[in-house]
Amino acid sequence: MTVRTRFAPSPTGYLHIGGARTALFNWLFARRNNGKFVLRIEDTDVARSTGESIQAILDGMEWLGLTWDEGPFFQSKMFDLYREHAKKLLDAGLAYRCFCTAAELEARREAALKDGRPPKYDGRCRARVDAPDMPYAVRFKMPASGSTSFNDIVKGGISFDNSTLEDLIILRSDTTPTYNFCVVVDDATMGITHVIRGDDHINNTPKQIHIYNALGHGVPVFGHLPMILGSDKTRLSKRHGATSVMAYKEMGYLPHSLVNYLARLGWSHGDQEIFSIEEMVEKFSLDSVGKSSGVFNPEKLLWLNHHYIKETGEADLVPLLLPFLSALGIDASSDARLAAIIKTLKERSKTLIEMADGAVFYFKDKVDYDAKAVEKFLTPDTLPLFEEIQAGIAGITAFEEPVIEAAFNAVLNARGLKLGKLAQPVRVALTGGTVSPGIFEMMAAMGKEMTVKRLNDAIGFIKGRAG
RNA sequence: GGUCCUAUCGUCUAGAGGCCUAGGACGUGGCCCUCUCAAGGCUAAAACCCGGGUUCGAAUCCCGGUAGGACCGCCA
């Protein structure tokens, strides 16, 4: 039997961190077992589902590289299928018509809660023989006694007393189907073998098992993943920072960083922290998924992103960085220096946004000098140093790091100075500030033309200040 | 209120009864390296929720507390 998993989000918002991890684990499990991964959109709540949300979810999946083998299927297009199955249950006496109105139900629920009783439907329409001419919902008959248990692949054995289960509505009075019914019909008809989802669905599982049974279908394997919490240990929400997957793209994260982070949130393989996609697929196992909920840690994600930026080749980073430069008004798409520039920035950029910010000085026509930096380093006594290094640099034909370094050493040795005395003023002249990549690699990346021009500009600037 | 789930450093986790003086990673502190900032190297502080069992021996198994969380819709 080939493994079939699915991710079944409801399109009422963007793809969030928790959903992404559920999707990832389903994807990983399917890949690991040479199975199929199905995408299904659970949009039975027509009022709350939107086209934008569907697109946002698809975009998020695609960005993360979670490709699906089948789908997307839309529940809203399969209403007839659910009605058909509901009718079968009705005909078989496994479900019944309920004429209670939503208002009545609500009133009874409130009363029960107030009295401290379980707010469970009392089954009053179960034995009803008349059929008033009014709208009705279809309820599923839950067994009143006994117990239901299943062996959860991540949590272990779980058991429920059937007396706690209520006759749930499977078809609303407007004839649209409800969640618990659709999931079962779909998972059954789509041949899903492993239902891997958040553990907020554990309480739904016994109800669904009975529906499987009523439908005469085998029950899949269930695996319930622990929740992802915010720093205050409550369910992750906007309060804890960005929860949208695509927000991380916009903040300059690489998709692999998020995937690696999410994989390790809940799953582990010994002490290993860094996984390529291939390694994850090869090593993934639901047995190694932890049972307890985990706190989302943005710092660790940032560390991973920094790691992968360092690991990714400059050429591969070029197209990823371009949009972030555009956002700063820089069109570097035809600048041949870009790969070399990125190389100087990788070690000090935790995100692509930081990298773009750090790259700005390479592209501007004129340098904006930082006032404090000017006071400290563009002083009159540095003028001779600038003139000497400018001459040395201008004379270089092969503009490469070792040659540039030699030019610096020539000036330094003649005067018995340490590199810092020359490097800092030059850094200010070239970038406007006191923080930048290493001076030689930076000059090489900047190119001779711009370097010499900025040195000249600095000389003129210092002379201007003195005079 | 009921049902269900969970419990190792601040956080993610390793740990399948003796390999545990509880390991790794993020973060934090210190030192080294150094042209700034980083990166890198070394290093330090930091945890088995509590109480009972079982056992020669328990972080690990059992029971009970406690604490968190999830769910109890004609939402998904």
Coordinates of C-alpha atoms (C1' of nucleotides) in Angstrom, one line a residue:
Chain A
M1 CA 0.0 0.0 0.0
T2 CA 1.5 3.3 -1.0
V3 CA 1.5 6.1 1.6
R4 CA -0.8 9.0 0.9
T5 CA -0.8 12.1 3.1
R6 CA -2.6 15.4 2.8
F7 CA -2.5 19.0 3.9
A8 CA -6.0 20.4 4.3
P9 CA -6.0 24.1 5.2
S10 CA -9.1 26.2 5.3
P11 CA -8.6 29.4 3.2
T12 CA -9.6 31.9 5.9
G13 CA -6.1 33.6 6.0
Y14 CA -2.5 33.3 4.9
L15 CA -0.4 30.2 5.4
H16 CA 0.9 30.5 8.9
I17 CA 3.9 29.0 10.7
G18 CA 1.8 26.2 12.3
G19 CA 0.1 25.2 9.1
A20 CA 3.4 25.3 7.3
R21 CA 5.0 22.8 9.7
T22 CA 2.0 20.5 9.4
A23 CA 2.3 20.7 5.6
L24 CA 6.1 20.1 5.9
F25 CA 5.7 17.0 8.0
N26 CA 3.1 15.6 5.7
W27 CA 5.3 16.3 2.7
L28 CA 8.4 14.8 4.4
F29 CA 6.5 11.7 5.4
A30 CA 5.2 11.2 1.9
R31 CA 8.6 11.8 0.3
R32 CA 10.3 9.5 2.8
N33 CA 8.0 6.7 2.0
N34 CA 7.8 7.3 -1.7
G35 CA 4.2 8.2 -1.3
K36 CA 1.9 10.9 -2.5
F37 CA 1.2 14.3 -0.9
V38 CA -2.3 15.7 -1.6
L39 CA -3.4 19.3 -1.2
R40 CA -7.0 19.9 -0.3
I41 CA -8.7 23.2 0.4
E42 CA -11.3 23.0 3.1
D43 CA -13.6 25.8 2.0
T44 CA -17.0 24.4 3.1
D45 CA -17.5 27.6 5.0
V46 CA -18.3 29.6 2.0
A47 CA -18.8 32.8 3.9
R48 CA -15.3 32.8 5.4
S49 CA -13.3 31.4 2.5
T50 CA -11.7 33.8 0.1
G51 CA -9.8 33.5 -3.2
E52 CA -7.0 35.7 -1.8
S53 CA -6.5 33.2 1.0
I54 CA -6.3 30.3 -1.4
Q55 CA -3.7 32.1 -3.5
A56 CA -1.8 33.1 -0.3
I57 CA -1.6 29.5 0.8
L58 CA -0.5 28.2 -2.6
D59 CA 2.1 30.9 -2.8
G60 CA 3.4 30.0 0.7
M61 CA 3.6 26.3 -0.2
E62 CA 5.4 27.0 -3.4
W63 CA 7.9 29.4 -1.8
L64 CA 8.8 26.7 0.8
G65 CA 9.1 24.1 -2.0
L66 CA 6.3 21.9 -0.6
T67 CA 5.1 20.6 -3.9
W68 CA 2.0 18.5 -4.0
D69 CA 1.4 15.5 -6.1
E70 CA -2.4 15.9 -6.4
G71 CA -4.8 18.7 -6.1
P72 CA -5.5 21.3 -5.0
F73 CA -9.0 19.8 -4.5
F74 CA -11.7 22.1 -3.3
Q75 CA -14.4 20.8 -0.9
S76 CA -16.8 23.5 -2.2
K77 CA -16.8 21.7 -5.5
M78 CA -17.7 18.4 -4.0
F79 CA -20.9 19.2 -2.0
D80 CA -22.9 16.6 -4.0
L81 CA -20.5 13.9 -2.9
Y82 CA -21.0 14.8 0.8
R83 CA -24.8 15.0 0.4
E84 CA -24.8 11.6 -1.3
H85 CA -22.9 10.0 1.6
A86 CA -25.1 11.7 4.1
K87 CA -28.1 10.3 2.4
K88 CA -26.7 6.9 2.6
L89 CA -26.2 7.2 6.3
L90 CA -29.8 8.6 6.6
D91 CA -31.2 5.6 4.6
A92 CA -29.2 3.2 6.7
G93 CA -30.5 4.7 9.9
L94 CA -27.0 5.8 11.0
A95 CA -28.0 9.4 10.9
Y96 CA -31.3 11.3 11.5
R97 CA -33.0 14.6 10.8
C98 CA -32.9 17.2 13.5
F99 CA -35.5 19.9 13.5
C100 CA -34.1 21.9 16.4
T101 CA -33.3 25.4 15.4
A102 CA -29.9 27.0 15.9
A103 CA -31.5 29.4 18.4
E104 CA -32.9 26.6 20.5
L105 CA -29.6 24.8 20.5
E106 CA -27.7 27.9 21.5
A107 CA -30.1 28.5 24.4
R108 CA -29.8 25.0 25.6
R109 CA -26.0 25.1 25.4
E110 CA -25.8 28.2 27.4
A111 CA -28.2 26.8 30.0
A112 CA -26.1 23.7 30.3
L113 CA -22.8 25.6 30.6
K114 CA -24.4 27.8 33.3
D115 CA -25.5 24.7 35.3
G116 CA -22.1 23.2 34.9
R117 CA -23.4 20.3 32.7
P118 CA -21.7 19.2 29.6
P119 CA -23.1 21.2 26.6
K120 CA -23.9 18.1 24.7
Y121 CA -26.9 17.7 22.3
D122 CA -29.5 15.6 24.1
G123 CA -30.5 13.6 21.1
R124 CA -34.1 14.6 21.3
C125 CA -34.7 14.3 17.5
R126 CA -33.1 10.9 17.4
A127 CA -36.4 9.0 17.8
R128 CA -38.6 11.5 16.1
V129 CA -41.1 9.9 13.7
D130 CA -43.0 12.9 12.4
A131 CA -41.5 15.1 9.7
P132 CA -42.6 18.7 10.0
D133 CA -42.4 20.8 6.9
M134 CA -39.4 22.9 8.0
P135 CA -35.7 22.9 7.5
Y136 CA -33.7 20.3 9.2
A137 CA -30.1 19.4 9.9
V138 CA -28.7 15.9 9.6
R139 CA -27.1 14.4 12.7
F140 CA -24.8 11.5 12.9
K141 CA -25.7 8.8 15.5
M142 CA -22.8 8.4 17.9
P143 CA -22.7 5.2 20.0
A144 CA -24.0 5.9 23.5
S145 CA -21.7 3.5 25.3
G146 CA -18.4 1.8 25.0
S147 CA -15.2 3.5 24.2
T148 CA -13.2 4.4 21.2
S149 CA -9.4 4.2 21.0
F150 CA -6.7 4.6 18.5
N151 CA -3.0 4.3 18.4
D152 CA -1.6 7.7 17.5
I153 CA 1.7 7.4 15.7
V154 CA 3.2 10.4 17.6
K155 CA 1.2 10.4 20.9
G156 CA 0.7 6.8 21.5
G157 CA -2.6 5.1 22.7
I158 CA -5.5 7.5 23.2
S159 CA -8.9 6.4 24.4
F160 CA -12.3 8.1 24.7
D161 CA -15.5 7.2 26.4
N162 CA -18.3 7.2 23.8
S163 CA -20.7 8.7 26.3
T164 CA -18.8 12.0 26.0
L165 CA -19.4 12.1 22.2
E166 CA -22.4 13.9 20.8
D167 CA -24.6 13.3 17.8
L168 CA -22.8 15.8 15.6
I169 CA -24.4 17.6 12.6
I170 CA -23.0 16.5 9.3
L171 CA -25.4 18.5 7.0
R172 CA -26.5 21.9 8.0
S173 CA -30.1 22.9 7.5
D174 CA -29.1 24.7 4.3
T175 CA -27.8 21.3 3.1
T176 CA -24.1 22.2 3.2
P177 CA -21.8 19.7 4.8
T178 CA -19.8 20.3 8.0
Y179 CA -16.1 19.9 8.6
N180 CA -16.0 16.6 10.5
F181 CA -18.0 14.9 7.9
C182 CA -16.2 16.3 4.8
V183 CA -12.8 15.4 6.2
V184 CA -13.8 11.8 6.6
V185 CA -15.5 11.5 3.3
D186 CA -12.5 13.1 1.6
D187 CA -9.8 11.3 3.4
A188 CA -11.7 8.0 2.7
T189 CA -12.4 8.7 -1.0
M190 CA -8.9 10.1 -1.6
G191 CA -7.3 7.1 0.0
I192 CA -5.4 9.0 2.6
T193 CA -3.4 6.5 4.6
H194 CA -1.9 8.8 7.2
V195 CA -3.7 11.7 8.7
I196 CA -1.0 14.0 10.1
R197 CA -2.4 17.2 11.6
G198 CA -2.3 19.4 14.6
D199 CA -3.1 17.9 18.0
D200 CA -6.0 20.4 18.3
H201 CA -7.8 17.7 16.3
I202 CA -7.4 14.9 18.8
N203 CA -10.8 15.4 20.2
N204 CA -12.3 15.2 16.7
T205 CA -10.7 11.9 16.0
P206 CA -13.1 9.5 17.8
K207 CA -16.0 11.2 16.1
Q208 CA -14.4 10.8 12.8
I209 CA -13.5 7.2 13.5
H210 CA -17.2 6.4 14.0
I211 CA -18.0 8.1 10.7
Y212 CA -15.4 6.0 8.9
N213 CA -17.0 2.9 10.4
A214 CA -20.5 4.0 9.4
L215 CA -19.3 4.6 5.9
G216 CA -17.9 1.2 5.9
H217 CA -14.4 2.5 5.3
G218 CA -11.1 1.5 7.0
V219 CA -9.6 4.0 9.4
P220 CA -6.3 5.7 8.5
V221 CA -3.3 6.0 10.8
F222 CA -3.5 9.2 12.8
G223 CA -0.5 11.3 13.9
H224 CA -1.2 14.4 15.9
L225 CA 1.6 17.0 16.0
P226 CA 2.0 19.2 19.1
M227 CA 1.1 22.9 18.8
I228 CA 3.6 25.7 18.2
L229 CA 3.4 28.3 20.9
G230 CA 4.5 31.9 21.3
S231 CA 7.1 33.1 23.8
D232 CA 4.4 33.3 26.5
K233 CA 3.4 29.7 25.9
T234 CA 0.0 30.5 24.5
R235 CA -1.0 29.6 21.0
L236 CA 1.2 31.4 18.4
S237 CA -0.5 34.5 17.1
K238 CA 0.3 37.9 15.6
R239 CA 1.1 39.2 19.1
H240 CA 4.3 37.1 19.0
G241 CA 5.5 38.6 15.7
A242 CA 5.2 37.5 12.2
T243 CA 3.2 34.3 11.8
S244 CA 2.7 34.4 8.0
V245 CA 5.1 32.4 6.0
M246 CA 5.3 34.9 3.3
A247 CA 6.1 37.7 5.8
Y248 CA 9.4 35.8 6.3
K249 CA 10.1 36.0 2.6
E250 CA 9.5 39.7 2.7
M251 CA 11.8 40.1 5.7
G252 CA 14.6 38.5 3.7
Y253 CA 14.6 34.9 4.9
L254 CA 15.6 32.1 2.6
P255 CA 12.9 29.4 2.3
H256 CA 15.3 26.7 3.4
S257 CA 16.0 28.5 6.7
L258 CA 12.3 28.3 7.6
V259 CA 12.0 24.7 6.4
N260 CA 15.0 23.7 8.5
Y261 CA 13.8 25.6 11.5
L262 CA 10.3 24.2 11.3
A263 CA 11.6 20.7 10.8
R264 CA 13.6 20.9 14.0
L265 CA 10.7 22.4 15.9
G266 CA 9.1 19.1 17.1
W267 CA 11.3 16.7 15.2
S268 CA 14.9 15.8 15.8
H269 CA 17.6 13.5 14.6
G270 CA 20.1 13.2 17.4
D271 CA 22.1 16.3 17.8
Q272 CA 21.9 17.4 14.2
E273 CA 20.7 21.0 13.6
I274 CA 21.5 21.6 9.9
F275 CA 19.7 19.5 7.3
S276 CA 19.6 19.7 3.6
I277 CA 16.2 18.9 2.1
E278 CA 17.6 15.5 0.9
E279 CA 18.8 14.7 4.4
M280 CA 15.5 15.7 5.9
V281 CA 13.6 13.4 3.5
E282 CA 16.1 10.6 4.2
K283 CA 16.0 10.9 8.0
F284 CA 12.5 12.0 8.7
S285 CA 10.4 9.7 10.9
L286 CA 7.2 10.3 12.9
D287 CA 8.8 8.2 15.7
S288 CA 11.2 11.0 16.3
V289 CA 8.5 13.7 16.6
G290 CA 8.2 14.9 20.1
K291 CA 4.9 14.9 22.0
S292 CA 5.0 18.2 23.7
S293 CA 4.3 21.6 22.3
G294 CA 7.2 23.9 21.4
V295 CA 7.8 27.6 21.6
F296 CA 8.6 29.4 18.3
N297 CA 12.1 31.0 18.7
P298 CA 12.7 33.8 16.1
E299 CA 16.4 34.1 17.3
K300 CA 17.2 30.6 16.2
L301 CA 15.5 31.0 12.9
L302 CA 17.6 34.1 12.4
W303 CA 20.7 32.2 13.2
L304 CA 19.7 29.5 10.6
N305 CA 19.0 32.2 8.0
H306 CA 22.5 33.7 8.6
H307 CA 23.9 30.2 8.3
Y308 CA 22.3 29.6 5.0
I309 CA 23.1 33.0 3.6
K310 CA 26.8 32.2 4.3
E311 CA 26.4 28.7 2.8
T312 CA 24.7 29.9 -0.4
G313 CA 26.8 30.8 -3.4
E314 CA 27.0 34.4 -4.4
A315 CA 25.6 33.6 -7.9
D316 CA 22.6 32.0 -6.3
L317 CA 22.1 35.0 -4.0
V318 CA 22.1 37.5 -6.8
P319 CA 18.5 37.0 -8.0
L320 CA 17.3 36.8 -4.4
L321 CA 18.9 40.1 -3.4
L322 CA 17.8 42.1 -6.4
P323 CA 14.2 42.7 -5.3
F324 CA 15.5 43.9 -1.9
L325 CA 17.8 46.4 -3.7
S326 CA 15.0 47.5 -5.9
A327 CA 13.0 48.3 -2.8
L328 CA 15.8 50.7 -1.9
G329 CA 15.7 52.3 -5.3
I330 CA 18.7 50.5 -6.6
D331 CA 18.7 48.7 -9.9
A332 CA 21.7 46.5 -9.8
S333 CA 20.5 43.9 -12.3
S334 CA 23.2 44.7 -14.8
D335 CA 26.0 45.5 -12.4
A336 CA 28.8 43.0 -13.0
R337 CA 30.2 43.6 -9.5
L338 CA 27.1 42.2 -7.7
A339 CA 28.4 38.7 -7.0
A340 CA 31.7 40.1 -5.6
I341 CA 29.7 42.6 -3.6
I342 CA 27.5 39.9 -2.1
K343 CA 30.6 37.9 -1.2
T344 CA 31.8 40.8 1.1
L345 CA 28.4 41.0 2.7
K346 CA 27.4 37.4 3.4
E347 CA 29.2 37.0 6.7
R348 CA 27.6 40.1 8.1
S349 CA 24.0 39.7 6.9
K350 CA 21.5 37.8 8.8
T351 CA 18.8 38.6 6.3
L352 CA 18.6 39.7 2.7
I353 CA 17.2 43.0 4.0
E354 CA 20.4 43.5 6.0
M355 CA 22.4 42.6 3.0
A356 CA 20.7 45.1 0.8
D357 CA 21.1 47.8 3.4
G358 CA 24.8 46.9 3.7
A359 CA 25.2 47.1 -0.1
V360 CA 23.8 50.5 -0.6
F361 CA 27.1 52.4 -0.5
Y362 CA 28.4 50.3 -3.4
F363 CA 25.9 51.8 -5.7
K364 CA 25.5 55.5 -4.8
D365 CA 27.0 58.2 -6.9
K366 CA 28.2 60.2 -3.9
V367 CA 29.0 59.1 -0.4
D368 CA 27.1 60.5 2.5
Y369 CA 29.6 61.0 5.2
D370 CA 28.6 60.2 8.8
A371 CA 29.2 63.4 10.9
K372 CA 30.9 61.6 13.7
A373 CA 33.0 59.6 11.4
V374 CA 34.2 62.7 9.6
E375 CA 35.2 64.3 12.9
K376 CA 37.2 61.3 13.9
F377 CA 38.8 60.2 10.6
L378 CA 38.6 62.7 7.8
T379 CA 40.9 65.1 9.6
P380 CA 43.6 67.3 8.0
D381 CA 46.5 65.2 9.3
T382 CA 45.2 62.3 7.2
L383 CA 45.6 64.3 4.0
P384 CA 49.1 63.0 3.2
L385 CA 48.0 59.5 3.9
F386 CA 45.1 59.8 1.5
E387 CA 47.3 61.3 -1.2
E388 CA 49.8 58.5 -0.9
I389 CA 47.3 55.7 -0.9
Q390 CA 45.3 57.3 -3.7
A391 CA 48.5 57.4 -5.8
G392 CA 49.3 53.8 -5.0
I393 CA 45.8 52.6 -5.8
A394 CA 45.6 54.6 -9.0
G395 CA 48.7 52.9 -10.2
I396 CA 47.3 49.3 -9.8
T397 CA 46.4 47.6 -13.0
A398 CA 45.2 44.2 -11.7
F399 CA 42.7 45.5 -9.1
E400 CA 42.7 42.5 -6.7
E401 CA 43.0 42.0 -3.0
P402 CA 46.6 41.0 -2.6
V403 CA 47.7 43.9 -4.9
I404 CA 45.6 46.4 -3.0
E405 CA 47.0 45.1 0.3
A406 CA 50.5 45.5 -1.0
A407 CA 49.8 49.2 -1.9
F408 CA 48.6 49.7 1.7
N409 CA 51.6 48.1 3.1
A410 CA 53.9 50.3 1.1
V411 CA 52.3 53.4 2.7
L412 CA 52.3 51.8 6.1
N413 CA 55.8 50.6 6.1
A414 CA 57.2 53.9 4.9
R415 CA 55.7 55.6 7.9
G416 CA 55.8 52.8 10.4
L417 CA 52.0 52.9 10.9
K418 CA 49.6 50.1 11.8
L419 CA 46.9 49.3 9.3
G420 CA 44.1 50.7 11.5
K421 CA 45.5 54.2 11.1
L422 CA 44.9 54.0 7.4
A423 CA 42.0 51.6 7.1
Q424 CA 39.6 53.6 9.1
P425 CA 39.9 56.9 7.3
V426 CA 39.8 55.0 4.0
R427 CA 36.7 53.2 5.1
V428 CA 34.9 56.4 5.8
A429 CA 36.0 57.8 2.5
L430 CA 34.6 54.8 0.6
T431 CA 31.5 54.0 2.6
G432 CA 30.7 57.1 4.6
G433 CA 30.7 55.2 7.9
T434 CA 33.0 53.3 10.2
V435 CA 31.5 49.9 9.7
S436 CA 32.0 47.9 6.5
P437 CA 33.4 44.7 5.1
G438 CA 37.1 44.2 5.2
I439 CA 38.9 47.1 3.5
F440 CA 40.7 45.1 0.8
E441 CA 37.9 42.8 -0.2
M442 CA 35.6 45.8 -0.2
M443 CA 37.8 47.8 -2.5
A444 CA 38.2 44.9 -4.9
A445 CA 34.4 44.4 -5.0
M446 CA 33.8 48.2 -5.4
G447 CA 36.1 48.3 -8.5
K448 CA 39.1 50.6 -9.2
E449 CA 37.1 53.4 -10.9
M450 CA 34.7 54.0 -8.0
T451 CA 37.4 53.5 -5.4
V452 CA 39.8 56.1 -6.9
K453 CA 37.0 58.5 -7.4
R454 CA 35.9 58.2 -3.7
L455 CA 39.5 58.6 -2.5
N456 CA 39.7 61.8 -4.6
D457 CA 36.4 63.0 -3.3
A458 CA 37.7 62.5 0.2
I459 CA 40.9 64.4 -0.5
G460 CA 38.8 67.3 -1.9
F461 CA 36.5 67.1 1.1
I462 CA 39.4 67.3 3.6
K463 CA 41.0 70.2 1.8
G464 CA 37.6 71.9 1.8
R465 CA 37.2 71.5 5.5
A466 CA 40.7 72.8 6.2
G467 CA 40.4 75.8 3.9
Chain B
rG1 C1' -17.4 22.5 34.2
rG2 C1' -16.3 18.0 31.0
rU3 C1' -12.9 15.3 27.8
rC4 C1' -8.2 14.8 25.9
rC5 C1' -3.0 15.9 25.5
rU6 C1' 1.7 17.3 27.6
rA7 C1' 6.0 18.0 31.3
rU8 C1' 14.9 17.7 30.6
rC9 C1' 18.9 24.4 30.8
rG10 C1' 15.4 31.0 29.2
rU11 C1' 14.2 28.4 24.2
rC12 C1' 14.6 24.0 20.6
rU13 C1' 16.1 19.3 21.9
rA14 C1' 19.5 14.3 22.9
rG15 C1' 18.2 10.5 26.3
rA16 C1' 14.5 3.6 24.8
rG17 C1' 16.6 1.3 33.4
rG18 C1' 23.1 1.3 34.7
rC19 C1' 27.2 4.4 29.1
rC20 C1' 24.4 10.8 32.9
rU21 C1' 29.6 14.1 36.9
rA22 C1' 22.5 14.7 32.1
rG23 C1' 25.0 15.8 25.8
rG24 C1' 24.2 19.3 21.5
rA25 C1' 22.1 23.9 19.4
rC26 C1' 20.0 29.1 19.8
rG27 C1' 20.5 33.1 23.1
rU28 C1' 23.6 35.2 27.2
rG29 C1' 28.7 36.3 29.7
rG30 C1' 34.2 36.0 29.2
rC31 C1' 38.8 35.2 26.5
rC32 C1' 41.5 34.7 21.7
rC33 C1' 41.9 36.4 16.6
rU34 C1' 41.5 41.4 14.4
rC35 C1' 41.6 47.3 9.7
rU36 C1' 35.8 48.6 11.8
rC37 C1' 31.6 45.3 12.0
rA38 C1' 31.0 40.5 11.5
rA39 C1' 32.7 35.6 11.0
rG40 C1' 35.7 31.9 13.4
rG41 C1' 38.1 29.4 17.8
rC42 C1' 38.1 28.5 23.1
rU43 C1' 35.3 28.9 27.5
rA44 C1' 31.5 29.9 31.5
rA45 C1' 26.7 30.1 33.8
rA46 C1' 22.2 27.4 32.9
rA47 C1' 17.5 21.8 33.3
rC48 C1' 15.4 16.1 34.6
rC49 C1' 7.8 19.9 37.9
rC50 C1' 6.5 17.6 43.0
rG51 C1' 5.4 13.2 45.9
rG52 C1' 5.0 8.1 46.2
rG53 C1' 6.0 3.3 44.4
rU54 C1' 8.6 -0.9 41.1
rU55 C1' 14.0 -2.1 40.9
rC56 C1' 20.3 -3.8 43.3
rG57 C1' 19.8 0.7 40.3
rA58 C1' 15.0 5.6 37.5
rA59 C1' 15.5 11.7 33.7
rU60 C1' 13.9 6.9 31.6
rC61 C1' 8.6 2.3 34.0
rC62 C1' 3.7 2.7 37.2
rC63 C1' 0.4 5.7 40.3
rG64 C1' -1.1 10.3 42.4
rG65 C1' -0.7 15.5 42.6
rU66 C1' 0.6 20.2 40.3
rA67 C1' 1.1 23.2 36.2
rG68 C1' 0.5 24.3 31.1
rG69 C1' -2.2 23.5 26.5
rA70 C1' -6.2 21.9 23.2
rC71 C1' -11.1 20.8 22.2
rC72 C1' -16.3 20.9 23.8
rG73 C1' -20.5 25.4 17.0
rC74 C1' -25.7 24.3 11.8
rC75 C1' -16.2 27.2 12.4
rA76 C1' -12.4 24.5 10.3

